[in-house]
Coordinates of C-alpha atoms and ligand atoms in Angstrom, one line a residue:
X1 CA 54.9 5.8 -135.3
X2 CA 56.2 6.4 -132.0
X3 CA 59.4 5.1 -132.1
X4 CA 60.4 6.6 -135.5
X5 CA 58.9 9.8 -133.4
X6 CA 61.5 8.8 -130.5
X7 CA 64.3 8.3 -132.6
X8 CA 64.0 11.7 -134.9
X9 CA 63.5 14.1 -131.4
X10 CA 66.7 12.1 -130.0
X11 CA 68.4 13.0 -133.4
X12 CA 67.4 16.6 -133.1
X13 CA 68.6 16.4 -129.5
X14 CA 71.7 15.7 -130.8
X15 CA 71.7 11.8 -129.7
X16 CA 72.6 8.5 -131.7
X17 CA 69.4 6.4 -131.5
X18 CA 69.1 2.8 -132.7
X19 CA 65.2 1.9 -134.2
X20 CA 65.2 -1.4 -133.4
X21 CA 62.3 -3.4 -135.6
X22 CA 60.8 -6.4 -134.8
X23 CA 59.2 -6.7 -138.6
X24 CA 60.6 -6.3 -141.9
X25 CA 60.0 -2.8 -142.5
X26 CA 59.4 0.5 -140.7
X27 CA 56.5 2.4 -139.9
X28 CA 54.5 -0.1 -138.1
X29 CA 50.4 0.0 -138.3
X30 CA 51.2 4.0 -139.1
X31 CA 52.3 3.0 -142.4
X32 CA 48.7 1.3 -143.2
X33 CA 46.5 3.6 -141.8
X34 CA 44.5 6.1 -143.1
X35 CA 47.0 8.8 -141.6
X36 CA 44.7 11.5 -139.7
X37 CA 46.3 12.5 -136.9
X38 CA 43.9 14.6 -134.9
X39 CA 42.8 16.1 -131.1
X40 CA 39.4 16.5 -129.5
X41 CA 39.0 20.2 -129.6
X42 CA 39.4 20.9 -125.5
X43 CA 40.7 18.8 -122.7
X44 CA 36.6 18.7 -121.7
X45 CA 35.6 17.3 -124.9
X46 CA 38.6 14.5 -124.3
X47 CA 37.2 13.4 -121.6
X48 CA 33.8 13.3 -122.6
X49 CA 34.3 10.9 -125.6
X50 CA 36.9 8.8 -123.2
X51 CA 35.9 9.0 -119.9
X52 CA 37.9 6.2 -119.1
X53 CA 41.5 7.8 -119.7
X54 CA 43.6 9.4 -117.5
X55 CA 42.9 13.4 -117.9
X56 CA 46.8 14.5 -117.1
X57 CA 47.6 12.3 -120.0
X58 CA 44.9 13.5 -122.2
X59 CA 46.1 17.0 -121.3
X60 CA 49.1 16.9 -122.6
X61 CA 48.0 15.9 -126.0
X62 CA 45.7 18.3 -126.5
X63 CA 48.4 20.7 -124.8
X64 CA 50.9 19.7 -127.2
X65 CA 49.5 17.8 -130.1
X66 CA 49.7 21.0 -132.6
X67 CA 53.4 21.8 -132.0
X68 CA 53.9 18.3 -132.8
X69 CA 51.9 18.1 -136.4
X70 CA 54.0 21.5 -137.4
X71 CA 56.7 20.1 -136.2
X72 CA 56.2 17.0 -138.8
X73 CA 55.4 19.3 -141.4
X74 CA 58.9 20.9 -140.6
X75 CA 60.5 17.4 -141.6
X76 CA 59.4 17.5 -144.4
X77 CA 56.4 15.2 -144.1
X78 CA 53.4 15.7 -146.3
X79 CA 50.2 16.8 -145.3
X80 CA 47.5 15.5 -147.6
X81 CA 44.8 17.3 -146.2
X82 CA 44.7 20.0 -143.5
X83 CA 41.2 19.4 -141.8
X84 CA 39.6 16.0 -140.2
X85 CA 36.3 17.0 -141.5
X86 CA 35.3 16.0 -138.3
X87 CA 33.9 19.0 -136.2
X88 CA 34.8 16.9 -133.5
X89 CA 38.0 17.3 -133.9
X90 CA 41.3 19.4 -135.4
X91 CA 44.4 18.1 -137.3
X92 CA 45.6 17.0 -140.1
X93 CA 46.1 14.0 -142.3
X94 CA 49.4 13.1 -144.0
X95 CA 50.7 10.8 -146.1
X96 CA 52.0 7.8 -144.2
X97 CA 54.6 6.3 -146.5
X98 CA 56.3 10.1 -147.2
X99 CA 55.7 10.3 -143.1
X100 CA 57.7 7.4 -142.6
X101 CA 60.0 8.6 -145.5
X102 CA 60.8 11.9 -144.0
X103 CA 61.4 10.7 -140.4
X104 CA 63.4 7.5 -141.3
X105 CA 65.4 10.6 -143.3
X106 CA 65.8 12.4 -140.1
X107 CA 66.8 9.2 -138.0
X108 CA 69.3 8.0 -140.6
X109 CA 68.8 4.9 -142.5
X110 CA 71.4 2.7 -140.9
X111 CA 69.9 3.7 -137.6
X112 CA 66.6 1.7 -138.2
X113 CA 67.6 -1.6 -138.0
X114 CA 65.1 -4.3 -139.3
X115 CA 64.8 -7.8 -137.8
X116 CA 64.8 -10.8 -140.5
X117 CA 63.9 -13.0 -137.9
X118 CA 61.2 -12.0 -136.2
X119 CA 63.3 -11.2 -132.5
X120 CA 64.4 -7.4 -131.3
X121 CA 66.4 -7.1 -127.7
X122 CA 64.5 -4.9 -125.9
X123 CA 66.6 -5.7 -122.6
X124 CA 68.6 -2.8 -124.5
X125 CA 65.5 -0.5 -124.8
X126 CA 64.9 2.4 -122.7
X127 CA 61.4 3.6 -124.7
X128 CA 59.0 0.7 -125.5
X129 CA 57.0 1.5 -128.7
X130 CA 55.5 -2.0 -129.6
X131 CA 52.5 -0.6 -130.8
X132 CA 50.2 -2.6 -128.1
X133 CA 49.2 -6.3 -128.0
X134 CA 46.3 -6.2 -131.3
X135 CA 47.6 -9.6 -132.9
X136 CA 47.5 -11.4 -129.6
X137 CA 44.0 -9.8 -128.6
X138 CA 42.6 -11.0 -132.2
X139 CA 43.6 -14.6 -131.7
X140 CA 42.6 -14.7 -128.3
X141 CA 39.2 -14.0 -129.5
X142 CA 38.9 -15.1 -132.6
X143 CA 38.6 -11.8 -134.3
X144 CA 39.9 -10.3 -137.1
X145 CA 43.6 -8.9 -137.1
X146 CA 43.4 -5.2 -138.1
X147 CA 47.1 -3.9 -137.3
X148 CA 50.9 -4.3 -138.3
X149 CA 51.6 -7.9 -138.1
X150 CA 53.8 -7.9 -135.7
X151 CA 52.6 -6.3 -132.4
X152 CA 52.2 -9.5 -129.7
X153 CA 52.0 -7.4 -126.8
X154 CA 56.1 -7.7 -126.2
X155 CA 56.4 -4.2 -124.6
X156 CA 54.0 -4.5 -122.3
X157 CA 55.1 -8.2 -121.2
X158 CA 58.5 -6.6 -120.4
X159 CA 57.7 -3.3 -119.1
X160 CA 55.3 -5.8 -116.5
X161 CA 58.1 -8.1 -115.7
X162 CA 60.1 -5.0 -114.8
X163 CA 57.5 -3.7 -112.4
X164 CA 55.5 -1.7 -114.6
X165 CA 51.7 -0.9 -113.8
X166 CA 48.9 -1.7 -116.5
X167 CA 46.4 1.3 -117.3
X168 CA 42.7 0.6 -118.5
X169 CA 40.9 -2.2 -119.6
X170 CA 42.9 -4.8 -121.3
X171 CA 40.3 -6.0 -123.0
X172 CA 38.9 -2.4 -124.6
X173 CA 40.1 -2.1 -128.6
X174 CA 39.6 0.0 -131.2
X175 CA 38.4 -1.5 -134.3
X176 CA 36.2 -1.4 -137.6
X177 CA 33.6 -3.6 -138.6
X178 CA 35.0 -6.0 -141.1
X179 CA 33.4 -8.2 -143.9
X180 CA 33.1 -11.6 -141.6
X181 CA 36.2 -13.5 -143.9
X182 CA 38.6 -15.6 -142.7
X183 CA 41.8 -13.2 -142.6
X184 CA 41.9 -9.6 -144.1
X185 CA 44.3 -8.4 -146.5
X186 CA 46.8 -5.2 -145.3
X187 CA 45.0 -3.6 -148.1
X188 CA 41.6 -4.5 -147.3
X189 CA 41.9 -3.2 -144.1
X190 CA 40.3 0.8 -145.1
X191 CA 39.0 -0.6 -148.1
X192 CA 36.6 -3.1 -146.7
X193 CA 35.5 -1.4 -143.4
X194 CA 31.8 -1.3 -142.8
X195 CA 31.3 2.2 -141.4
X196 CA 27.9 2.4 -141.0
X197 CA 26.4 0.8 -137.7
X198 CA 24.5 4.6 -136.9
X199 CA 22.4 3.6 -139.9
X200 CA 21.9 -0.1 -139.8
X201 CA 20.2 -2.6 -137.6
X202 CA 23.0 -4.7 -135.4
X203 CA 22.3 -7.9 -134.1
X204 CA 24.1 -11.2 -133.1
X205 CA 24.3 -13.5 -136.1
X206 CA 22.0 -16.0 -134.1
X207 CA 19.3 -13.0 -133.5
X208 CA 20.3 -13.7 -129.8
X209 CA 21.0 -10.2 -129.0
X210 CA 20.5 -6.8 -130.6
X211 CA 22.0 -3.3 -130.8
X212 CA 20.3 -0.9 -128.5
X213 CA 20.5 3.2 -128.7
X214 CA 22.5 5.0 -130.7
X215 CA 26.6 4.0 -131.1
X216 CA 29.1 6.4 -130.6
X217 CA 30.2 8.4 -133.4
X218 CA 33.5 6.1 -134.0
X219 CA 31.5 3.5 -133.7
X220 CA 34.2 2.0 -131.1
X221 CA 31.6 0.9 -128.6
X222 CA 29.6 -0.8 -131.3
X223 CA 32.6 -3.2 -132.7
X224 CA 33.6 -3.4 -128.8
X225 CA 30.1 -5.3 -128.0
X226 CA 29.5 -7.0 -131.4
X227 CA 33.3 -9.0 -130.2
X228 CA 31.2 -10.1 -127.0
X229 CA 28.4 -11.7 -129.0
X230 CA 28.2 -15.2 -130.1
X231 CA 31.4 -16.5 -132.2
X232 CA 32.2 -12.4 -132.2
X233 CA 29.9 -12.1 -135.3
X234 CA 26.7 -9.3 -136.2
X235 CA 24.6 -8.6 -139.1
X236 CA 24.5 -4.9 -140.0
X237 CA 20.9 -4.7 -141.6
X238 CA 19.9 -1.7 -143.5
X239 CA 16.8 -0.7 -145.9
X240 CA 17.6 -0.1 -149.0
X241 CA 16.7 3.4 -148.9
X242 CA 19.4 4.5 -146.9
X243 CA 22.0 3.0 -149.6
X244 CA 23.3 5.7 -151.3
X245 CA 23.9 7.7 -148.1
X246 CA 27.6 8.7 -147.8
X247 CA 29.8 8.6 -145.4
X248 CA 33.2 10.0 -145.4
X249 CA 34.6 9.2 -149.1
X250 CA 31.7 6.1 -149.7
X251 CA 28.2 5.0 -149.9
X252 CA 26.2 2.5 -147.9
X253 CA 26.0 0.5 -151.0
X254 CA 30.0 0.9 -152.0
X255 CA 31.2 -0.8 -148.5
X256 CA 28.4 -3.1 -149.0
X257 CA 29.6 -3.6 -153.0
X258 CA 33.3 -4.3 -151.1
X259 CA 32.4 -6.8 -148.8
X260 CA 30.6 -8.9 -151.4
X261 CA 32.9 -8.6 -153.6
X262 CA 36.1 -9.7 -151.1
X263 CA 33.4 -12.8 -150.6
X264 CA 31.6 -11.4 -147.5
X265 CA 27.9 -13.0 -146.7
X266 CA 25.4 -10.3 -148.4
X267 CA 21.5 -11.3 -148.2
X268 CA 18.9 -9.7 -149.5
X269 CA 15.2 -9.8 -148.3
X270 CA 12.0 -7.3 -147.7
X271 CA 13.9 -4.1 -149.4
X272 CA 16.6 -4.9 -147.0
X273 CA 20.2 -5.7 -147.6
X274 CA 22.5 -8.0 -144.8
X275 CA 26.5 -8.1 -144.2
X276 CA 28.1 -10.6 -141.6
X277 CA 30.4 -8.6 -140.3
X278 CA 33.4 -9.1 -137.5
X279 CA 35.6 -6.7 -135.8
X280 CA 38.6 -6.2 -137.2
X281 CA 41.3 -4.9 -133.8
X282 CA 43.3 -2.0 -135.0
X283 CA 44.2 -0.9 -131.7
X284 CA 44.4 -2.0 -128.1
X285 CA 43.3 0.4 -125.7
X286 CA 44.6 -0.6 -121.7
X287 CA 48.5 -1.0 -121.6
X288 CA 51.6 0.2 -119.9
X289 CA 50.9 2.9 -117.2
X290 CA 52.7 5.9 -118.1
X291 CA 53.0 9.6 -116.4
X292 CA 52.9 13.0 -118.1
X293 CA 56.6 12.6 -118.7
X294 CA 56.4 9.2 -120.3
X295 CA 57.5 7.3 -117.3
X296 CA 56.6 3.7 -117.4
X297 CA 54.7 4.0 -113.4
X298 CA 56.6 1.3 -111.4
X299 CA 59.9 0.8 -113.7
X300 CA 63.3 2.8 -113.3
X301 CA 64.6 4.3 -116.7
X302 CA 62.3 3.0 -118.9
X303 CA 59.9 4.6 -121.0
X304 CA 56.9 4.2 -123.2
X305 CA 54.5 5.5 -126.1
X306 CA 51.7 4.7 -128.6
X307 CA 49.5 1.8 -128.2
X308 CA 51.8 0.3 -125.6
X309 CA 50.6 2.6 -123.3
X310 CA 47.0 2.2 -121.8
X311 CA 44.9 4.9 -120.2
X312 CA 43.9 7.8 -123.0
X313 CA 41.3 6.5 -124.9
X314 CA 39.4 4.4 -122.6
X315 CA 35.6 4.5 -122.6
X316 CA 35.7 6.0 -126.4
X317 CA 38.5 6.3 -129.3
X318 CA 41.1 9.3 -129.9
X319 CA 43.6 9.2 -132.5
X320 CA 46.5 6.8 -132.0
X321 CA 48.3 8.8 -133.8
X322 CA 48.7 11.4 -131.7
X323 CA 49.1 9.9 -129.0
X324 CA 52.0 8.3 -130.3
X325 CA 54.0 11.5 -132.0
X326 CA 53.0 13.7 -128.9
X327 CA 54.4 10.8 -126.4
X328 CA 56.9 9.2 -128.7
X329 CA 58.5 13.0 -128.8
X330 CA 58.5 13.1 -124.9
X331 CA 59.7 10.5 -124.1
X332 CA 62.8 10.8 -126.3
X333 CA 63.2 14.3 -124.7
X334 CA 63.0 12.8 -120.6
X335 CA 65.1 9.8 -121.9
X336 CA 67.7 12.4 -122.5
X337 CA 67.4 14.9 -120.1
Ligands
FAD401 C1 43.9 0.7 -141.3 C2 44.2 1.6 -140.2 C3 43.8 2.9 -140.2 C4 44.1 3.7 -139.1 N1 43.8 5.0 -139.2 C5 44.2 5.9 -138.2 C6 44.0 7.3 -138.4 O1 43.5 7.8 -139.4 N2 44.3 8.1 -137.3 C7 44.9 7.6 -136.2 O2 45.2 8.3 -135.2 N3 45.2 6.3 -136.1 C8 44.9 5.4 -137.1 N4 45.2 4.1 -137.0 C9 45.9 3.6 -135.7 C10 47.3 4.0 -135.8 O3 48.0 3.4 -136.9 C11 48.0 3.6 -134.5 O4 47.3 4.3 -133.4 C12 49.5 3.9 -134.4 O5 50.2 3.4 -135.5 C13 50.1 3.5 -133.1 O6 51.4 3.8 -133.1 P1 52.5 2.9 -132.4 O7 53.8 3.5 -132.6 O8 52.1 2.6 -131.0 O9 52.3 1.5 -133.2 P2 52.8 1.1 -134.7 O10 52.7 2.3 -135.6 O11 52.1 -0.1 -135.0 O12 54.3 0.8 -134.5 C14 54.7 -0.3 -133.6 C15 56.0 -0.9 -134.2 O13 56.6 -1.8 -133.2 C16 57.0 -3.0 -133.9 N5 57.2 -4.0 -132.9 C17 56.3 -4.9 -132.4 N6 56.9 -5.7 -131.5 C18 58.2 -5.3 -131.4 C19 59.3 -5.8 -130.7 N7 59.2 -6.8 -129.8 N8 60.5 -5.2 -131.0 C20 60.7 -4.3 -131.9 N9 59.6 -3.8 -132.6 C21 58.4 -4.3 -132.4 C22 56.0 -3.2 -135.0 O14 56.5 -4.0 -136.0 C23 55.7 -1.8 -135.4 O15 56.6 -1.4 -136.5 C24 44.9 3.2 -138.0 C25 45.4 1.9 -138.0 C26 45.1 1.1 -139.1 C27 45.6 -0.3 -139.1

């Protein structure tokens, strides 16, 4: 998302950018996800839900994040819904293949440039937008790869090797709890996500620990600590009165109907109803330290956005998305100034 946003404010600007694509098509983990991108309502609220990210950044999304949606909507790219249903929270959700559609259209096509091989220069980069390090944090720990194939972590390796200072935790993700199967599916990745911790009981799959108080309302803290437990596995337990309780667009007993059906451990017992699950990392959170002008902190000339940068939703989740458009946009503008 961010470099696609990059390149089209560079076109605008009246620049030739080059997209250049480490996987075989564009649009990164954008292109998979369920497309919402979305604000905390003030700066205050921001911080609440991520205490650990940097305020100045934060600031300038909530600053700047509308401009940017209308600005989308002004390339054509179409809005599916116009509301988060989250009171939480304001923006909008589009449709992510006519998103990447519209801004590949604004780019130019020949200026995307897909790698067959696996390998993308970025000695000739000036705005990293490797979309974090989420394979390489999954196979680390033994968790469940939730993202774009294809982002190892190689903007921040460069932008440190050129100096570059890391922001928040490396280790904090965002993530869903998924069925606990060996490998998930690009498709499976909304389809089979277990969103109800707030209702269920969560503990370790060996009974060895067990979910105190009440998770966040992303649930982001939740996965966070289930990928700390033993072998990075939990049982969500839930009676089976709460099973037709929706949330968002599904039931209890929908997700539930998923998992087992995509061969996820169900067990039954006492009016109760068990999923193994795993965490699934959609997003790394700690990454390249960036200022409010996209700056990569410690490198000349180089500059960064989306999950390559770390620092704005630490301590909680805020949309990815967002950040990436509202940085991805600046960046292209400093780069060019
Ligand atoms: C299932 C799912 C649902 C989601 N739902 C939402 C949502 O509703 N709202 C929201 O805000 N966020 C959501 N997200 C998260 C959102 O997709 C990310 O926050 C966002 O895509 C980050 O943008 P990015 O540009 O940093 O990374 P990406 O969009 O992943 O783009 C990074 C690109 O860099 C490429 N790349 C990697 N390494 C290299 C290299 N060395 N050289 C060149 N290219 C490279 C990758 O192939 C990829 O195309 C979701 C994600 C998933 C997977």
């Amino acid at each position: 998302m961010a470099g696609l946003a990059a390149a089209a404010r560079a076109r605008e600007l009246g620049a030739e950018p080059l997209v250049l694509e480490k996987g075989d098509r564009a649009g990164g983990s954008m292109l998979l996800s369920s497309c919402v991108i979305w604000r905390y309502r003030s700066l205050e609220a921001f911080q609440e839900e991520c205490p650990g990210g940097d305020p100045r950044l934060q600031r300038v999304i909530v600053d700047q994040l509308d401009a940017a949606i209308a600005w989308l909507e002004s390339l054509g790219a179409p809005v599916v819904e116009h509301d988060t249903g989250n009171p939480r929270t304001t923006g909008k959700r589009f449709d992510p293949a006519g998103l990447t559609q519209a801004l590949v259209r604004v780019i130019g096509d020949s200026s995307v440039r897909l790698s067959d091989r696996g390998q993308t220069p970025l000695q000739t980069a000036n705005i990293l937008c490797t979309g974090g390090f989420p394979v390489r944090l999954a196979r680390e720990r033994a968790l469940l790869v939730r993202s774009n194939p294809w982002s190892e972590g190689d903007g921040l390796d460069f932008a440190l090797a050129r100096g570059g200072e890391i922001a928040g935790d490396l280790d904090e993700f965002y993530g869903r709890a998924m069925p606990a199967l060996q490998d998930l599916e690009e498709a499976d990745f909304v389809r089979l996500a277990q969103l109800y911790g707030k209702h269920a009981i969560v503990t370790a799959h060996d009974m060895s620990e067990r979910f105190e108080g009440e998770p966040d309302w992303s649930e982001t803290r939740l996965v966070q600590q289930i990928a700390n437990w033993p072998d990075g596995l939990a049982w969500y337990t839930v009676h089976s009165s709460w099973l037709d309780l929706k949330i968002r667009d599904r039931t209890i007993r929908e997700m539930i109907e998923a998992a087992r059906a995509a061969g996820g451990v169900v067990e039954e017992h006492d009016a109760k109803i068990s999923v193994l699950v795993r965490p699934g990392v959609t997003q790394t959170l700690g990454g390249i330290r960036i200022d409010e002008h996209a700056r990569v902190v410690g490198a000349e000339d180089l500059y960064a956005a989306g999950a390559d940068v770390g620092g704005i939703s630490n301590g909680g989740w805020s949309s990815g998305l967002a950040a990436a458009l509202v940085f991805g946009r600046i960046a292209a503008e400093q780069a060019l100034s």
